[in-house]
Amino acid sequence: MIDFGILGVVEGPWRKSWTSDDALRYAVGVGASELPFTTENSSGVTQQALPTMALALTHFTEPAQVFGDIDNTRVLHAEQSLALHRPFPVAGSIEVRRQVTDIFDKGSGALIVSRVDAVDDTGPLFSAVSSAFLLGEGGFGGPRGASSRAAVPSHTPDRRLEFATAPNQALIYRLSGDRNPLHSDPVFAARGGLMRPILHGLCTYGITCRLLIGAFADGDAHRVTAITGRFTAPVVPGDVLLVDAWLDGDGIAFRTSTSAGLVVIDGGRLTLTR
């Protein structure tokens, strides 16, 4: 049962710190082989942190977010956005606050929207908004909320990017902090009706962002100012991912699918500085 007393309550602040090694570990977790993301001592190469590492630090890590007396096998990551106020550094320390901003009744489940804000010693660094869908927790008579579905362009993509996830992709990614057994324990995954553990949604999100940075920002992660997308289906480690991308005004519209045609991130958008 949902604890509706969490609505509007600001949690924190708490402190999160990371090192250059953590940035390297995260990059490998999202399949990177580019030297700026995976090495700190290559000649003529300056290390960069992937911007989506901000989410690995503040989502699905301690302190855990508690929605009430909920079966965690029936909680799905529905949507995610990230806004960067300046480039994400390879090492640092932040003060984090989190707040549930909305609880929507979607009938078959409840949608809980949370916002995270992070500041460091020089000011705001990033903000993130995530939505969690709680299966079977709807029907409580609350507001339904507006539909947030954003359509990608209907014409042929400007680029199609491809990445084959590794069979142990989730096991590598979990070293960045998300130890949810849904992504590693077959018994726990089976409780949620899954044939096997699935890949973290934020791992697929990070892989997608990395591929787009390579294709549209010349590998410069510092140009990313925002990314958003809606999770529509799980990825199984070993799946091949295809990212269709369209140049769209000041950003890139994207949709990520498996090679079998299953859409896993829809209505995506990446915003870059010029």
PDB file of N, CA, C and O in Angstrom, residues 163-231:
ATOM      1  N   PHE A 163      24.550  -1.107 -30.710  1.00  0.00           N
ATOM      2  CA  PHE A 163      25.445  -1.594 -29.663  1.00  0.00           C
ATOM      3  C   PHE A 163      24.944  -2.937 -29.156  1.00  0.00           C
ATOM      4  O   PHE A 163      23.767  -3.084 -28.821  1.00  0.00           O
ATOM      5  N   ALA A 164      25.849  -3.927 -29.107  1.00  0.00           N
ATOM      6  CA  ALA A 164      25.506  -5.244 -28.586  1.00  0.00           C
ATOM      7  C   ALA A 164      25.851  -5.283 -27.098  1.00  0.00           C
ATOM      8  O   ALA A 164      27.030  -5.184 -26.728  1.00  0.00           O
ATOM      9  N   THR A 165      24.840  -5.389 -26.250  1.00  0.00           N
ATOM     10  CA  THR A 165      25.109  -5.493 -24.822  1.00  0.00           C
ATOM     11  C   THR A 165      25.760  -6.844 -24.529  1.00  0.00           C
ATOM     12  O   THR A 165      25.534  -7.837 -25.229  1.00  0.00           O
ATOM     13  N   ALA A 166      26.559  -6.881 -23.487  1.00  0.00           N
ATOM     14  CA  ALA A 166      27.247  -8.112 -23.103  1.00  0.00           C
ATOM     15  C   ALA A 166      26.351  -8.961 -22.205  1.00  0.00           C
ATOM     16  O   ALA A 166      25.491  -8.430 -21.494  1.00  0.00           O
ATOM     17  N   PRO A 167      26.545 -10.278 -22.203  1.00  0.00           N
ATOM     18  CA  PRO A 167      25.755 -11.125 -21.301  1.00  0.00           C
ATOM     19  C   PRO A 167      25.918 -10.747 -19.826  1.00  0.00           C
ATOM     20  O   PRO A 167      24.998 -10.964 -19.031  1.00  0.00           O
ATOM     21  N   ASN A 168      27.075 -10.152 -19.479  1.00  0.00           N
ATOM     22  CA  ASN A 168      27.304  -9.737 -18.083  1.00  0.00           C
ATOM     23  C   ASN A 168      27.165  -8.229 -17.896  1.00  0.00           C
ATOM     24  O   ASN A 168      27.662  -7.678 -16.916  1.00  0.00           O
ATOM     25  N   GLN A 169      26.457  -7.555 -18.811  1.00  0.00           N
ATOM     26  CA  GLN A 169      26.333  -6.092 -18.754  1.00  0.00           C
ATOM     27  C   GLN A 169      25.738  -5.611 -17.434  1.00  0.00           C
ATOM     28  O   GLN A 169      26.223  -4.658 -16.819  1.00  0.00           O
ATOM     29  N   ALA A 170      24.694  -6.266 -16.972  1.00  0.00           N
ATOM     30  CA  ALA A 170      24.059  -5.850 -15.718  1.00  0.00           C
ATOM     31  C   ALA A 170      24.978  -6.068 -14.524  1.00  0.00           C
ATOM     32  O   ALA A 170      24.956  -5.295 -13.559  1.00  0.00           O
ATOM     33  N   LEU A 171      25.791  -7.116 -14.580  1.00  0.00           N
ATOM     34  CA  LEU A 171      26.701  -7.402 -13.468  1.00  0.00           C
ATOM     35  C   LEU A 171      27.807  -6.355 -13.378  1.00  0.00           C
ATOM     36  O   LEU A 171      28.304  -6.049 -12.287  1.00  0.00           O
ATOM     37  N   ILE A 172      28.207  -5.813 -14.519  1.00  0.00           N
ATOM     38  CA  ILE A 172      29.204  -4.730 -14.512  1.00  0.00           C
ATOM     39  C   ILE A 172      28.552  -3.430 -14.053  1.00  0.00           C
ATOM     40  O   ILE A 172      29.078  -2.723 -13.191  1.00  0.00           O
ATOM     41  N   TYR A 173      27.381  -3.123 -14.621  1.00  0.00           N
ATOM     42  CA  TYR A 173      26.716  -1.865 -14.294  1.00  0.00           C
ATOM     43  C   TYR A 173      26.377  -1.776 -12.805  1.00  0.00           C
ATOM     44  O   TYR A 173      26.468  -0.695 -12.204  1.00  0.00           O
ATOM     45  N   ARG A 174      25.987  -2.873 -12.176  1.00  0.00           N
ATOM     46  CA  ARG A 174      25.576  -2.837 -10.769  1.00  0.00           C
ATOM     47  C   ARG A 174      26.708  -2.380  -9.849  1.00  0.00           C
ATOM     48  O   ARG A 174      26.458  -1.938  -8.723  1.00  0.00           O
ATOM     49  N   LEU A 175      27.957  -2.459 -10.313  1.00  0.00           N
ATOM     50  CA  LEU A 175      29.091  -2.007  -9.512  1.00  0.00           C
ATOM     51  C   LEU A 175      29.093  -0.495  -9.322  1.00  0.00           C
ATOM     52  O   LEU A 175      29.832   0.022  -8.484  1.00  0.00           O
ATOM     53  N   SER A 176      28.243   0.220 -10.082  1.00  0.00           N
ATOM     54  CA  SER A 176      28.116   1.668  -9.910  1.00  0.00           C
ATOM     55  C   SER A 176      27.076   2.035  -8.861  1.00  0.00           C
ATOM     56  O   SER A 176      26.806   3.216  -8.646  1.00  0.00           O
ATOM     57  N   GLY A 177      26.451   1.024  -8.213  1.00  0.00           N
ATOM     58  CA  GLY A 177      25.608   1.345  -7.068  1.00  0.00           C
ATOM     59  C   GLY A 177      24.223   0.746  -7.032  1.00  0.00           C
ATOM     60  O   GLY A 177      23.644   0.606  -5.950  1.00  0.00           O
ATOM     61  N   ASP A 178      23.643   0.400  -8.181  1.00  0.00           N
ATOM     62  CA  ASP A 178      22.280  -0.131  -8.182  1.00  0.00           C
ATOM     63  C   ASP A 178      22.339  -1.649  -8.013  1.00  0.00           C
ATOM     64  O   ASP A 178      22.552  -2.386  -8.972  1.00  0.00           O
ATOM     65  N   ARG A 179      22.131  -2.110  -6.765  1.00  0.00           N
ATOM     66  CA  ARG A 179      22.257  -3.541  -6.454  1.00  0.00           C
ATOM     67  C   ARG A 179      20.899  -4.245  -6.410  1.00  0.00           C
ATOM     68  O   ARG A 179      20.770  -5.289  -5.767  1.00  0.00           O
ATOM     69  N   ASN A 180      19.903  -3.692  -7.093  1.00  0.00           N
ATOM     70  CA  ASN A 180      18.589  -4.338  -7.150  1.00  0.00           C
ATOM     71  C   ASN A 180      18.750  -5.759  -7.701  1.00  0.00           C
ATOM     72  O   ASN A 180      19.222  -5.945  -8.827  1.00  0.00           O
ATOM     73  N   PRO A 181      18.341  -6.788  -6.935  1.00  0.00           N
ATOM     74  CA  PRO A 181      18.522  -8.163  -7.409  1.00  0.00           C
ATOM     75  C   PRO A 181      17.697  -8.510  -8.638  1.00  0.00           C
ATOM     76  O   PRO A 181      17.923  -9.565  -9.247  1.00  0.00           O
ATOM     77  N   LEU A 182      16.773  -7.652  -9.025  1.00  0.00           N
ATOM     78  CA  LEU A 182      16.025  -7.869 -10.263  1.00  0.00           C
ATOM     79  C   LEU A 182      16.966  -7.994 -11.457  1.00  0.00           C
ATOM     80  O   LEU A 182      16.625  -8.609 -12.462  1.00  0.00           O
ATOM     81  N   HIS A 183      18.167  -7.430 -11.328  1.00  0.00           N
ATOM     82  CA  HIS A 183      19.124  -7.398 -12.429  1.00  0.00           C
ATOM     83  C   HIS A 183      20.258  -8.418 -12.286  1.00  0.00           C
ATOM     84  O   HIS A 183      21.172  -8.431 -13.107  1.00  0.00           O
ATOM     85  N   SER A 184      20.161  -9.264 -11.245  1.00  0.00           N
ATOM     86  CA  SER A 184      21.245 -10.219 -11.025  1.00  0.00           C
ATOM     87  C   SER A 184      20.782 -11.567 -10.491  1.00  0.00           C
ATOM     88  O   SER A 184      21.445 -12.577 -10.724  1.00  0.00           O
ATOM     89  N   ASP A 185      19.663 -11.616  -9.778  1.00  0.00           N
ATOM     90  CA  ASP A 185      19.210 -12.824  -9.092  1.00  0.00           C
ATOM     91  C   ASP A 185      18.049 -13.470  -9.848  1.00  0.00           C
ATOM     92  O   ASP A 185      16.944 -12.910  -9.895  1.00  0.00           O
ATOM     93  N   PRO A 186      18.251 -14.649 -10.443  1.00  0.00           N
ATOM     94  CA  PRO A 186      17.161 -15.298 -11.196  1.00  0.00           C
ATOM     95  C   PRO A 186      15.929 -15.583 -10.343  1.00  0.00           C
ATOM     96  O   PRO A 186      14.800 -15.519 -10.842  1.00  0.00           O
ATOM     97  N   VAL A 187      16.120 -15.907  -9.071  1.00  0.00           N
ATOM     98  CA  VAL A 187      14.981 -16.205  -8.199  1.00  0.00           C
ATOM     99  C   VAL A 187      14.134 -14.960  -7.979  1.00  0.00           C
ATOM    100  O   VAL A 187      12.901 -14.990  -8.071  1.00  0.00           O
ATOM    101  N   PHE A 188      14.808 -13.825  -7.694  1.00  0.00           N
ATOM    102  CA  PHE A 188      14.092 -12.566  -7.492  1.00  0.00           C
ATOM    103  C   PHE A 188      13.390 -12.150  -8.777  1.00  0.00           C
ATOM    104  O   PHE A 188      12.240 -11.702  -8.759  1.00  0.00           O
ATOM    105  N   ALA A 189      14.068 -12.286  -9.921  1.00  0.00           N
ATOM    106  CA  ALA A 189      13.471 -11.917 -11.208  1.00  0.00           C
ATOM    107  C   ALA A 189      12.218 -12.751 -11.480  1.00  0.00           C
ATOM    108  O   ALA A 189      11.206 -12.234 -11.976  1.00  0.00           O
ATOM    109  N   ALA A 190      12.267 -14.044 -11.135  1.00  0.00           N
ATOM    110  CA  ALA A 190      11.118 -14.921 -11.367  1.00  0.00           C
ATOM    111  C   ALA A 190       9.911 -14.494 -10.535  1.00  0.00           C
ATOM    112  O   ALA A 190       8.771 -14.621 -10.974  1.00  0.00           O
ATOM    113  N   ARG A 191      10.163 -13.949  -9.338  1.00  0.00           N
ATOM    114  CA  ARG A 191       9.065 -13.440  -8.516  1.00  0.00           C
ATOM    115  C   ARG A 191       8.326 -12.318  -9.218  1.00  0.00           C
ATOM    116  O   ARG A 191       7.124 -12.092  -8.981  1.00  0.00           O
ATOM    117  N   GLY A 192       9.021 -11.573 -10.074  1.00  0.00           N
ATOM    118  CA  GLY A 192       8.405 -10.493 -10.830  1.00  0.00           C
ATOM    119  C   GLY A 192       7.856 -10.948 -12.174  1.00  0.00           C
ATOM    120  O   GLY A 192       7.493 -10.114 -13.014  1.00  0.00           O
ATOM    121  N   GLY A 193       7.834 -12.253 -12.410  1.00  0.00           N
ATOM    122  CA  GLY A 193       7.290 -12.789 -13.650  1.00  0.00           C
ATOM    123  C   GLY A 193       8.251 -12.773 -14.812  1.00  0.00           C
ATOM    124  O   GLY A 193       7.828 -12.906 -15.973  1.00  0.00           O
ATOM    125  N   LEU A 194       9.544 -12.642 -14.543  1.00  0.00           N
ATOM    126  CA  LEU A 194      10.547 -12.574 -15.598  1.00  0.00           C
ATOM    127  C   LEU A 194      11.252 -13.913 -15.762  1.00  0.00           C
ATOM    128  O   LEU A 194      11.492 -14.626 -14.786  1.00  0.00           O
ATOM    129  N   MET A 195      11.638 -14.214 -16.990  1.00  0.00           N
ATOM    130  CA  MET A 195      12.339 -15.462 -17.267  1.00  0.00           C
ATOM    131  C   MET A 195      13.765 -15.444 -16.739  1.00  0.00           C
ATOM    132  O   MET A 195      14.329 -16.480 -16.388  1.00  0.00           O
ATOM    133  N   ARG A 196      14.350 -14.245 -16.674  1.00  0.00           N
ATOM    134  CA  ARG A 196      15.730 -14.094 -16.227  1.00  0.00           C
ATOM    135  C   ARG A 196      15.944 -12.651 -15.815  1.00  0.00           C
ATOM    136  O   ARG A 196      15.119 -11.779 -16.135  1.00  0.00           O
ATOM    137  N   PRO A 197      17.030 -12.342 -15.105  1.00  0.00           N
ATOM    138  CA  PRO A 197      17.293 -10.943 -14.737  1.00  0.00           C
ATOM    139  C   PRO A 197      17.405 -10.052 -15.977  1.00  0.00           C
ATOM    140  O   PRO A 197      17.878 -10.477 -17.034  1.00  0.00           O
ATOM    141  N   ILE A 198      16.950  -8.821 -15.827  1.00  0.00           N
ATOM    142  CA  ILE A 198      16.958  -7.864 -16.926  1.00  0.00           C
ATOM    143  C   ILE A 198      18.025  -6.798 -16.694  1.00  0.00           C
ATOM    144  O   ILE A 198      18.562  -6.647 -15.596  1.00  0.00           O
ATOM    145  N   LEU A 199      18.320  -6.054 -17.734  1.00  0.00           N
ATOM    146  CA  LEU A 199      19.288  -4.967 -17.643  1.00  0.00           C
ATOM    147  C   LEU A 199      18.638  -3.770 -16.955  1.00  0.00           C
ATOM    148  O   LEU A 199      17.446  -3.489 -17.132  1.00  0.00           O
ATOM    149  N   HIS A 200      19.426  -3.055 -16.158  1.00  0.00           N
ATOM    150  CA  HIS A 200      18.927  -1.831 -15.530  1.00  0.00           C
ATOM    151  C   HIS A 200      18.460  -0.856 -16.618  1.00  0.00           C
ATOM    152  O   HIS A 200      19.167  -0.635 -17.617  1.00  0.00           O
ATOM    153  N   GLY A 201      17.296  -0.251 -16.400  1.00  0.00           N
ATOM    154  CA  GLY A 201      16.830   0.747 -17.364  1.00  0.00           C
ATOM    155  C   GLY A 201      17.823   1.883 -17.521  1.00  0.00           C
ATOM    156  O   GLY A 201      18.045   2.389 -18.623  1.00  0.00           O
ATOM    157  N   LEU A 202      18.447   2.293 -16.410  1.00  0.00           N
ATOM    158  CA  LEU A 202      19.413   3.389 -16.485  1.00  0.00           C
ATOM    159  C   LEU A 202      20.703   2.981 -17.176  1.00  0.00           C
ATOM    160  O   LEU A 202      21.461   3.845 -17.635  1.00  0.00           O
ATOM    161  N   CYS A 203      20.970   1.677 -17.270  1.00  0.00           N
ATOM    162  CA  CYS A 203      22.111   1.231 -18.073  1.00  0.00           C
ATOM    163  C   CYS A 203      21.794   1.430 -19.554  1.00  0.00           C
ATOM    164  O   CYS A 203      22.608   1.979 -20.306  1.00  0.00           O
ATOM    165  N   THR A 204      20.602   0.998 -19.973  1.00  0.00           N
ATOM    166  CA  THR A 204      20.178   1.237 -21.360  1.00  0.00           C
ATOM    167  C   THR A 204      20.175   2.732 -21.673  1.00  0.00           C
ATOM    168  O   THR A 204      20.587   3.161 -22.757  1.00  0.00           O
ATOM    169  N   TYR A 205      19.728   3.523 -20.724  1.00  0.00           N
ATOM    170  CA  TYR A 205      19.693   4.992 -20.854  1.00  0.00           C
ATOM    171  C   TYR A 205      21.110   5.538 -21.047  1.00  0.00           C
ATOM    172  O   TYR A 205      21.363   6.377 -21.917  1.00  0.00           O
ATOM    173  N   GLY A 206      22.060   5.053 -20.230  1.00  0.00           N
ATOM    174  CA  GLY A 206      23.446   5.501 -20.339  1.00  0.00           C
ATOM    175  C   GLY A 206      24.096   5.068 -21.636  1.00  0.00           C
ATOM    176  O   GLY A 206      24.855   5.837 -22.256  1.00  0.00           O
ATOM    177  N   ILE A 207      23.815   3.841 -22.074  1.00  0.00           N
ATOM    178  CA  ILE A 207      24.337   3.371 -23.359  1.00  0.00           C
ATOM    179  C   ILE A 207      23.829   4.265 -24.482  1.00  0.00           C
ATOM    180  O   ILE A 207      24.587   4.693 -25.361  1.00  0.00           O
ATOM    181  N   THR A 208      22.528   4.556 -24.448  1.00  0.00           N
ATOM    182  CA  THR A 208      21.927   5.405 -25.486  1.00  0.00           C
ATOM    183  C   THR A 208      22.567   6.780 -25.507  1.00  0.00           C
ATOM    184  O   THR A 208      22.933   7.289 -26.573  1.00  0.00           O
ATOM    185  N   CYS A 209      22.711   7.395 -24.345  1.00  0.00           N
ATOM    186  CA  CYS A 209      23.315   8.722 -24.262  1.00  0.00           C
ATOM    187  C   CYS A 209      24.749   8.694 -24.800  1.00  0.00           C
ATOM    188  O   CYS A 209      25.151   9.575 -25.566  1.00  0.00           O
ATOM    189  N   ARG A 210      25.502   7.682 -24.439  1.00  0.00           N
ATOM    190  CA  ARG A 210      26.890   7.575 -24.898  1.00  0.00           C
ATOM    191  C   ARG A 210      26.971   7.476 -26.416  1.00  0.00           C
ATOM    192  O   ARG A 210      27.801   8.140 -27.055  1.00  0.00           O
ATOM    193  N   LEU A 211      26.114   6.655 -27.005  1.00  0.00           N
ATOM    194  CA  LEU A 211      26.118   6.514 -28.461  1.00  0.00           C
ATOM    195  C   LEU A 211      25.769   7.834 -29.153  1.00  0.00           C
ATOM    196  O   LEU A 211      26.370   8.207 -30.176  1.00  0.00           O
ATOM    197  N   LEU A 212      24.805   8.557 -28.592  1.00  0.00           N
ATOM    198  CA  LEU A 212      24.402   9.837 -29.185  1.00  0.00           C
ATOM    199  C   LEU A 212      25.508  10.883 -29.056  1.00  0.00           C
ATOM    200  O   LEU A 212      25.712  11.699 -29.967  1.00  0.00           O
ATOM    201  N   ILE A 213      26.235  10.877 -27.952  1.00  0.00           N
ATOM    202  CA  ILE A 213      27.355  11.803 -27.784  1.00  0.00           C
ATOM    203  C   ILE A 213      28.405  11.543 -28.856  1.00  0.00           C
ATOM    204  O   ILE A 213      28.958  12.477 -29.454  1.00  0.00           O
ATOM    205  N   GLY A 214      28.683  10.272 -29.125  1.00  0.00           N
ATOM    206  CA  GLY A 214      29.655   9.946 -30.160  1.00  0.00           C
ATOM    207  C   GLY A 214      29.210  10.359 -31.548  1.00  0.00           C
ATOM    208  O   GLY A 214      30.002  10.840 -32.357  1.00  0.00           O
ATOM    209  N   ALA A 215      27.916  10.217 -31.810  1.00  0.00           N
ATOM    210  CA  ALA A 215      27.406  10.480 -33.164  1.00  0.00           C
ATOM    211  C   ALA A 215      27.131  11.951 -33.436  1.00  0.00           C
ATOM    212  O   ALA A 215      27.293  12.422 -34.569  1.00  0.00           O
ATOM    213  N   PHE A 216      26.734  12.704 -32.403  1.00  0.00           N
ATOM    214  CA  PHE A 216      26.262  14.071 -32.642  1.00  0.00           C
ATOM    215  C   PHE A 216      27.049  15.153 -31.896  1.00  0.00           C
ATOM    216  O   PHE A 216      26.833  16.332 -32.156  1.00  0.00           O
ATOM    217  N   ALA A 217      27.926  14.769 -30.975  1.00  0.00           N
ATOM    218  CA  ALA A 217      28.679  15.767 -30.206  1.00  0.00           C
ATOM    219  C   ALA A 217      30.184  15.541 -30.314  1.00  0.00           C
ATOM    220  O   ALA A 217      30.951  16.043 -29.495  1.00  0.00           O
ATOM    221  N   ASP A 218      30.594  14.770 -31.339  1.00  0.00           N
ATOM    222  CA  ASP A 218      32.024  14.489 -31.551  1.00  0.00           C
ATOM    223  C   ASP A 218      32.680  13.924 -30.297  1.00  0.00           C
ATOM    224  O   ASP A 218      33.851  14.188 -30.021  1.00  0.00           O
ATOM    225  N   GLY A 219      31.909  13.162 -29.527  1.00  0.00           N
ATOM    226  CA  GLY A 219      32.447  12.528 -28.340  1.00  0.00           C
ATOM    227  C   GLY A 219      32.634  13.443 -27.149  1.00  0.00           C
ATOM    228  O   GLY A 219      33.208  13.032 -26.134  1.00  0.00           O
ATOM    229  N   ASP A 220      32.123  14.681 -27.241  1.00  0.00           N
ATOM    230  CA  ASP A 220      32.311  15.654 -26.161  1.00  0.00           C
ATOM    231  C   ASP A 220      31.092  15.632 -25.232  1.00  0.00           C
ATOM    232  O   ASP A 220      30.067  16.256 -25.504  1.00  0.00           O
ATOM    233  N   ALA A 221      31.221  14.934 -24.102  1.00  0.00           N
ATOM    234  CA  ALA A 221      30.117  14.816 -23.153  1.00  0.00           C
ATOM    235  C   ALA A 221      29.763  16.146 -22.515  1.00  0.00           C
ATOM    236  O   ALA A 221      28.647  16.325 -22.012  1.00  0.00           O
ATOM    237  N   HIS A 222      30.693  17.105 -22.527  1.00  0.00           N
ATOM    238  CA  HIS A 222      30.440  18.408 -21.908  1.00  0.00           C
ATOM    239  C   HIS A 222      29.361  19.201 -22.640  1.00  0.00           C
ATOM    240  O   HIS A 222      28.822  20.165 -22.092  1.00  0.00           O
ATOM    241  N   ARG A 223      29.032  18.792 -23.859  1.00  0.00           N
ATOM    242  CA  ARG A 223      28.023  19.513 -24.636  1.00  0.00           C
ATOM    243  C   ARG A 223      26.593  19.125 -24.243  1.00  0.00           C
ATOM    244  O   ARG A 223      25.641  19.794 -24.639  1.00  0.00           O
ATOM    245  N   VAL A 224      26.426  18.065 -23.471  1.00  0.00           N
ATOM    246  CA  VAL A 224      25.085  17.609 -23.088  1.00  0.00           C
ATOM    247  C   VAL A 224      24.515  18.515 -22.001  1.00  0.00           C
ATOM    248  O   VAL A 224      25.144  18.738 -20.969  1.00  0.00           O
ATOM    249  N   THR A 225      23.320  19.019 -22.240  1.00  0.00           N
ATOM    250  CA  THR A 225      22.638  19.826 -21.225  1.00  0.00           C
ATOM    251  C   THR A 225      21.381  19.156 -20.682  1.00  0.00           C
ATOM    252  O   THR A 225      20.937  19.487 -19.578  1.00  0.00           O
ATOM    253  N   ALA A 226      20.817  18.207 -21.431  1.00  0.00           N
ATOM    254  CA  ALA A 226      19.607  17.525 -20.946  1.00  0.00           C
ATOM    255  C   ALA A 226      19.362  16.265 -21.750  1.00  0.00           C
ATOM    256  O   ALA A 226      19.740  16.162 -22.925  1.00  0.00           O
ATOM    257  N   ILE A 227      18.706  15.307 -21.096  1.00  0.00           N
ATOM    258  CA  ILE A 227      18.250  14.097 -21.782  1.00  0.00           C
ATOM    259  C   ILE A 227      16.983  13.621 -21.092  1.00  0.00           C
ATOM    260  O   ILE A 227      16.832  13.746 -19.873  1.00  0.00           O
ATOM    261  N   THR A 228      16.056  13.110 -21.882  1.00  0.00           N
ATOM    262  CA  THR A 228      14.811  12.594 -21.328  1.00  0.00           C
ATOM    263  C   THR A 228      14.346  11.411 -22.165  1.00  0.00           C
ATOM    264  O   THR A 228      14.707  11.282 -23.351  1.00  0.00           O
ATOM    265  N   GLY A 229      13.563  10.527 -21.559  1.00  0.00           N
ATOM    266  CA  GLY A 229      13.035   9.391 -22.292  1.00  0.00           C
ATOM    267  C   GLY A 229      12.069   8.596 -21.436  1.00  0.00           C
ATOM    268  O   GLY A 229      12.048   8.720 -20.211  1.00  0.00           O
ATOM    269  N   ARG A 230      11.251   7.782 -22.095  1.00  0.00           N
ATOM    270  CA  ARG A 230      10.233   6.966 -21.418  1.00  0.00           C
ATOM    271  C   ARG A 230      10.564   5.491 -21.643  1.00  0.00           C
ATOM    272  O   ARG A 230      10.732   5.041 -22.777  1.00  0.00           O
ATOM    273  N   PHE A 231      10.667   4.733 -20.553  1.00  0.00           N
ATOM    274  CA  PHE A 231      10.961   3.302 -20.646  1.00  0.00           C
ATOM    275  C   PHE A 231       9.689   2.545 -21.000  1.00  0.00           C
ATOM    276  O   PHE A 231       8.647   2.733 -20.373  1.00  0.00           O
TER     277      PHE A 231
END
